[in-house]
mmCIF file of C-alpha atoms in Angstrom:
data_model
loop_
_atom_site.group_PDB
_atom_site.id
_atom_site.type_symbol
_atom_site.label_atom_id
_atom_site.label_comp_id
_atom_site.label_asym_id
_atom_site.label_seq_id
_atom_site.Cartn_x
_atom_site.Cartn_y
_atom_site.Cartn_z
ATOM 1 C CA GLU J 17 -14.146 -12.229 53.876
ATOM 2 C CA ALA J 18 -15.401 -8.641 54.076
ATOM 3 C CA ALA J 19 -12.740 -6.333 55.478
ATOM 4 C CA VAL J 20 -15.077 -3.394 56.216
ATOM 5 C CA THR J 21 -18.425 -4.178 57.778
ATOM 6 C CA GLN J 22 -21.226 -1.846 58.782
ATOM 7 C CA SER J 23 -24.182 -2.217 61.083
ATOM 8 C CA PRO J 24 -27.045 -1.945 60.838
ATOM 9 C CA ARG J 25 -27.489 -2.380 57.087
ATOM 10 C CA SER J 26 -30.709 -0.416 57.225
ATOM 11 C CA LYS J 27 -32.466 1.640 59.841
ATOM 12 C CA VAL J 28 -35.618 3.664 60.228
ATOM 13 C CA ALA J 29 -35.389 6.459 62.770
ATOM 14 C CA VAL J 30 -37.759 9.124 64.032
ATOM 15 C CA THR J 31 -37.068 12.817 63.726
ATOM 16 C CA GLY J 32 -35.256 14.059 66.805
ATOM 17 C CA GLY J 33 -34.071 10.622 67.820
ATOM 18 C CA LYS J 34 -30.483 9.504 68.277
ATOM 19 C CA VAL J 35 -28.905 7.225 65.686
ATOM 20 C CA THR J 36 -25.577 5.427 65.851
ATOM 21 C CA LEU J 37 -24.046 3.800 62.799
ATOM 22 C CA SER J 38 -21.153 1.430 63.358
ATOM 23 C CA CYS J 39 -18.199 0.419 61.226
ATOM 24 C CA HIS J 40 -15.580 -2.271 61.790
ATOM 25 C CA GLN J 41 -12.490 -2.919 59.674
ATOM 26 C CA THR J 42 -9.993 -5.754 59.678
ATOM 27 C CA ASN J 43 -7.589 -4.144 57.188
ATOM 28 C CA ASN J 44 -5.321 -2.835 59.942
ATOM 29 C CA HIS J 45 -5.687 0.597 58.340
ATOM 30 C CA ASP J 46 -5.027 3.819 60.192
ATOM 31 C CA TYR J 47 -7.514 5.952 58.270
ATOM 32 C CA MET J 48 -11.262 5.572 58.403
ATOM 33 C CA TYR J 49 -13.936 7.688 56.762
ATOM 34 C CA TRP J 50 -17.677 8.274 56.844
ATOM 35 C CA TYR J 51 -19.347 9.290 53.600
ATOM 36 C CA ARG J 52 -22.894 10.137 52.749
ATOM 37 C CA GLN J 53 -24.384 9.179 49.382
ATOM 38 C CA ASP J 54 -27.328 11.062 47.907
ATOM 39 C CA THR J 55 -28.695 10.833 44.411
ATOM 40 C CA GLY J 56 -27.070 13.533 42.310
ATOM 41 C CA HIS J 57 -24.341 14.276 44.841
ATOM 42 C CA GLY J 58 -22.115 11.248 44.753
ATOM 43 C CA LEU J 59 -20.171 10.604 47.955
ATOM 44 C CA ARG J 60 -19.485 13.424 50.393
ATOM 45 C CA LEU J 61 -17.092 13.194 53.313
ATOM 46 C CA ILE J 62 -18.641 13.726 56.761
ATOM 47 C CA HIS J 63 -15.868 12.809 59.226
ATOM 48 C CA TYR J 64 -12.617 10.941 59.148
ATOM 49 C CA SER J 65 -10.051 9.640 61.600
ATOM 50 C CA TYR J 66 -6.382 8.727 61.388
ATOM 51 C CA VAL J 67 -5.860 7.388 64.903
ATOM 52 C CA ALA J 68 -7.922 5.998 67.725
ATOM 53 C CA ASP J 69 -9.561 8.559 70.019
ATOM 54 C CA SER J 70 -9.256 11.306 67.400
ATOM 55 C CA THR J 71 -11.669 12.435 64.684
ATOM 56 C CA GLU J 72 -11.648 15.217 62.135
ATOM 57 C CA LYS J 73 -14.380 17.089 60.284
ATOM 58 C CA GLY J 74 -14.912 16.508 56.600
ATOM 59 C CA ASP J 75 -16.881 18.617 54.153
ATOM 60 C CA ILE J 76 -20.370 18.199 55.648
ATOM 61 C CA PRO J 77 -19.976 17.593 59.423
ATOM 62 C CA ASP J 78 -22.976 19.610 60.641
ATOM 63 C CA GLY J 79 -25.448 17.414 62.503
ATOM 64 C CA TYR J 80 -23.007 14.519 62.839
ATOM 65 C CA LYS J 81 -20.506 13.398 65.419
ATOM 66 C CA ALA J 82 -17.935 10.638 65.090
ATOM 67 C CA SER J 83 -16.164 8.344 67.506
ATOM 68 C CA ARG J 84 -13.063 6.190 67.004
ATOM 69 C CA PRO J 85 -12.623 4.095 70.164
ATOM 70 C CA SER J 86 -10.096 1.740 68.554
ATOM 71 C CA GLN J 87 -8.216 1.304 65.296
ATOM 72 C CA GLU J 88 -10.837 -1.160 64.107
ATOM 73 C CA ASN J 89 -14.030 0.705 65.008
ATOM 74 C CA PHE J 90 -15.479 3.993 63.832
ATOM 75 C CA SER J 91 -19.002 5.210 64.623
ATOM 76 C CA LEU J 92 -21.167 7.959 63.193
ATOM 77 C CA ILE J 93 -23.632 9.541 65.591
ATOM 78 C CA LEU J 94 -26.678 11.591 64.780
ATOM 79 C CA GLU J 95 -27.728 13.158 68.080
ATOM 80 C CA LEU J 96 -30.956 14.662 66.717
ATOM 81 C CA ALA J 97 -31.873 12.942 63.473
ATOM 82 C CA SER J 98 -33.576 15.081 60.846
ATOM 83 C CA LEU J 99 -35.445 14.331 57.630
ATOM 84 C CA SER J 100 -32.559 15.756 55.608
ATOM 85 C CA GLN J 101 -30.246 13.066 56.957
ATOM 86 C CA THR J 102 -32.091 10.334 55.085
ATOM 87 C CA ALA J 103 -29.368 8.852 52.883
ATOM 88 C CA VAL J 104 -27.038 5.907 52.425
ATOM 89 C CA TYR J 105 -23.951 6.059 54.621
ATOM 90 C CA PHE J 106 -20.660 4.405 53.738
ATOM 91 C CA CYS J 107 -17.673 3.718 55.899
ATOM 92 C CA ALA J 108 -14.263 3.278 54.299
ATOM 93 C CA SER J 109 -10.705 2.630 55.369
ATOM 94 C CA SER J 110 -7.271 3.237 53.866
ATOM 95 C CA ASP J 111 -3.685 2.813 54.947
ATOM 96 C CA SER J 112 -2.826 6.444 54.185
ATOM 97 C CA TRP J 113 -4.677 9.756 53.886
ATOM 98 C CA GLY J 114 -6.489 10.709 50.768
ATOM 99 C CA ALA J 115 -7.095 9.108 47.466
ATOM 100 C CA TYR J 116 -4.901 6.063 47.766
ATOM 101 C CA GLU J 117 -7.240 3.128 47.479
ATOM 102 C CA GLN J 118 -10.086 3.314 49.931
ATOM 103 C CA TYR J 119 -11.957 0.154 50.906
ATOM 104 C CA PHE J 120 -15.660 0.647 51.420
ATOM 105 C CA GLY J 121 -18.205 -1.147 53.518
ATOM 106 C CA PRO J 122 -21.588 -2.238 52.122
ATOM 107 C CA GLY J 123 -23.409 0.849 53.373
ATOM 108 C CA THR J 124 -26.244 1.629 55.773
ATOM 109 C CA ARG J 125 -29.530 2.891 54.396
ATOM 110 C CA LEU J 126 -30.971 5.366 56.910
ATOM 111 C CA THR J 127 -34.512 6.620 56.646
ATOM 112 C CA VAL J 128 -35.617 9.368 59.017
ATOM 113 C CA LEU J 129 -39.363 9.787 59.350
ATOM 114 C CA GLN R 13 -20.123 23.850 43.657
ATOM 115 C CA GLN R 14 -19.284 20.505 42.110
ATOM 116 C CA GLN R 15 -15.581 20.115 41.512
ATOM 117 C CA VAL R 16 -16.011 16.833 39.620
ATOM 118 C CA ARG R 17 -18.832 16.446 37.112
ATOM 119 C CA GLN R 18 -19.976 13.297 35.362
ATOM 120 C CA SER R 19 -22.162 12.671 32.346
ATOM 121 C CA PRO R 20 -24.432 11.147 31.424
ATOM 122 C CA GLN R 21 -26.307 10.501 34.651
ATOM 123 C CA SER R 22 -27.447 7.168 33.199
ATOM 124 C CA LEU R 23 -26.407 5.163 30.166
ATOM 125 C CA THR R 24 -27.813 2.057 28.512
ATOM 126 C CA VAL R 25 -25.828 0.039 25.986
ATOM 127 C CA TRP R 26 -26.208 -3.364 24.372
ATOM 128 C CA GLU R 27 -23.975 -6.257 25.223
ATOM 129 C CA GLY R 28 -20.794 -6.064 23.148
ATOM 130 C CA GLU R 29 -20.906 -2.296 22.636
ATOM 131 C CA THR R 30 -18.411 0.188 24.040
ATOM 132 C CA ALA R 31 -19.769 2.280 26.882
ATOM 133 C CA ILE R 32 -18.274 5.770 27.265
ATOM 134 C CA LEU R 33 -18.569 7.559 30.589
ATOM 135 C CA ASN R 34 -17.448 11.165 30.844
ATOM 136 C CA CYS R 35 -15.908 13.182 33.640
ATOM 137 C CA SER R 36 -14.628 16.750 33.960
ATOM 138 C CA TYR R 37 -13.023 18.667 36.789
ATOM 139 C CA GLU R 38 -12.389 22.261 37.777
ATOM 140 C CA ASN R 39 -9.304 22.262 39.968
ATOM 141 C CA SER R 40 -6.176 22.262 37.806
ATOM 142 C CA ALA R 41 -4.197 21.001 40.807
ATOM 143 C CA PHE R 42 -5.960 17.627 40.639
ATOM 144 C CA ASP R 43 -3.531 15.043 39.294
ATOM 145 C CA TYR R 44 -4.897 11.653 40.313
ATOM 146 C CA PHE R 45 -8.157 10.270 39.002
ATOM 147 C CA PRO R 46 -9.542 6.941 40.208
ATOM 148 C CA TRP R 47 -12.753 5.398 38.965
ATOM 149 C CA TYR R 48 -14.847 3.432 41.444
ATOM 150 C CA GLN R 49 -17.437 0.817 40.502
ATOM 151 C CA GLN R 50 -20.482 0.263 42.687
ATOM 152 C CA PHE R 51 -22.918 -2.643 42.340
ATOM 153 C CA PRO R 52 -26.395 -2.356 43.889
ATOM 154 C CA GLY R 53 -26.330 -2.998 47.620
ATOM 155 C CA GLU R 54 -22.547 -2.782 47.820
ATOM 156 C CA GLY R 55 -19.956 -0.148 48.541
ATOM 157 C CA PRO R 56 -17.813 1.371 45.794
ATOM 158 C CA ALA R 57 -14.614 -0.441 44.838
ATOM 159 C CA LEU R 58 -11.583 0.889 42.980
ATOM 160 C CA LEU R 59 -11.716 -0.131 39.325
ATOM 161 C CA ILE R 60 -8.898 1.742 37.573
ATOM 162 C CA SER R 61 -6.965 4.968 38.078
ATOM 163 C CA ILE R 62 -4.723 7.368 36.177
ATOM 164 C CA LEU R 63 -2.172 10.045 37.014
ATOM 165 C CA SER R 64 -2.177 13.280 35.034
ATOM 166 C CA VAL R 65 1.262 12.546 33.568
ATOM 167 C CA SER R 66 -0.428 9.906 31.398
ATOM 168 C CA ASP R 67 -3.069 10.342 28.732
ATOM 169 C CA LYS R 68 -4.235 6.747 28.682
ATOM 170 C CA LYS R 69 -4.512 3.843 31.076
ATOM 171 C CA GLU R 70 -5.727 0.377 30.130
ATOM 172 C CA ASP R 71 -6.777 -2.558 32.268
ATOM 173 C CA GLY R 72 -8.414 -5.290 30.276
ATOM 174 C CA ARG R 73 -11.654 -3.990 28.815
ATOM 175 C CA PHE R 74 -11.444 -0.756 30.805
ATOM 176 C CA THR R 75 -9.555 2.272 29.455
ATOM 177 C CA ILE R 76 -9.222 5.788 30.804
ATOM 178 C CA PHE R 77 -8.538 8.575 28.321
ATOM 179 C CA PHE R 78 -7.253 11.800 29.895
ATOM 180 C CA ASN R 79 -7.074 15.318 28.413
ATOM 181 C CA LYS R 80 -5.242 17.612 30.810
ATOM 182 C CA ARG R 81 -5.661 20.755 28.709
ATOM 183 C CA GLU R 82 -9.433 20.413 28.643
ATOM 184 C CA LYS R 83 -9.641 18.986 32.173
ATOM 185 C CA LYS R 84 -11.643 16.055 30.926
ATOM 186 C CA LEU R 85 -11.379 12.306 31.124
ATOM 187 C CA SER R 86 -13.472 9.374 30.043
ATOM 188 C CA LEU R 87 -13.849 5.729 30.935
ATOM 189 C CA HIS R 88 -14.347 3.375 27.999
ATOM 190 C CA ILE R 89 -15.709 -0.079 28.669
ATOM 191 C CA ALA R 90 -15.138 -2.242 25.611
ATOM 192 C CA ASP R 91 -17.258 -5.298 24.808
ATOM 193 C CA SER R 92 -19.682 -4.369 27.593
ATOM 194 C CA GLN R 93 -21.197 -7.272 29.520
ATOM 195 C CA PRO R 94 -24.397 -7.414 31.595
ATOM 196 C CA GLY R 95 -22.159 -7.951 34.622
ATOM 197 C CA ASP R 96 -20.721 -4.453 34.051
ATOM 198 C CA SER R 97 -24.087 -2.948 34.979
ATOM 199 C CA ALA R 98 -23.255 -0.725 37.932
ATOM 200 C CA THR R 99 -22.762 2.870 38.969
ATOM 201 C CA TYR R 100 -19.384 4.331 38.093
ATOM 202 C CA PHE R 101 -17.896 7.194 40.067
ATOM 203 C CA CYS R 102 -15.143 9.414 38.764
ATOM 204 C CA ALA R 103 -13.054 10.918 41.545
ATOM 205 C CA ALA R 104 -10.152 13.322 41.795
ATOM 206 C CA SER R 105 -7.349 14.206 44.146
ATOM 207 C CA GLY R 106 -4.223 16.305 44.156
ATOM 208 C CA SER R 107 -0.526 15.807 44.808
ATOM 209 C CA SER R 108 -0.585 12.362 43.227
ATOM 210 C CA GLY R 109 -3.317 11.108 45.480
ATOM 211 C CA SER R 110 -2.325 12.452 48.864
ATOM 212 C CA TRP R 111 -5.209 14.915 49.085
ATOM 213 C CA GLN R 112 -8.825 14.271 49.996
ATOM 214 C CA LEU R 113 -10.738 12.291 47.405
ATOM 215 C CA ILE R 114 -13.515 14.273 45.664
ATOM 216 C CA PHE R 115 -16.243 12.200 44.011
ATOM 217 C CA GLY R 116 -18.478 12.989 41.066
ATOM 218 C CA SER R 117 -22.183 12.208 41.175
ATOM 219 C CA GLY R 118 -21.854 8.947 39.242
ATOM 220 C CA THR R 119 -23.092 7.363 36.005
ATOM 221 C CA GLN R 120 -25.501 4.465 36.242
ATOM 222 C CA LEU R 121 -24.649 1.997 33.460
ATOM 223 C CA THR R 122 -27.046 -0.673 32.271
ATOM 224 C CA VAL R 123 -25.867 -3.268 29.779
ATOM 225 C CA MET R 124 -28.705 -5.030 27.997
ATOM 226 C CA PRO R 125 -28.197 -8.662 26.917
#
């Protein structure tokens, strides 16, 4: 049974529109992460959270907001979607900060037109 | 500035051959190096990892070779199988894994039957 799930699995959005990507984990982990995957860039950290109601900026936070309403749920919000935000987005969780094994969701493919 | 570099970008081998995936890093403070395996349509999953105090780590057909002086490591996949076809990400972290995980851009491996 998948421990990290993401919804939607794919989405097409219009430029300037608002997009919300959702992540749910059943690992009982404190840490959750949002990554962006682009060809040639690997995975880059956008936002992360270590406790409900608190989020932190990662390496590429511009244009993104995050929300952690509970330990299990973590959302990524694009208030004004842009063409450059077309990518695959992964959510992950871990029981401690950093490189200790992170468990990834299946990803959301976002296309902004 | 890419702190973790991988080569080649893509690699094709025949079933039964040994696939060699290369990785190098810039930050001499990095001391923990996990490799993640990603199948199409799925999120990455931890495959094998090594700490810088070791120069070799084996797990079945998968072996990491680590050269601290040259800041290079490689993942060898012996007796490659078509089911090994995936993208492999080298990653790095410091202080034995308690820092943020930095990913390379990945190597797409195809194993031909």
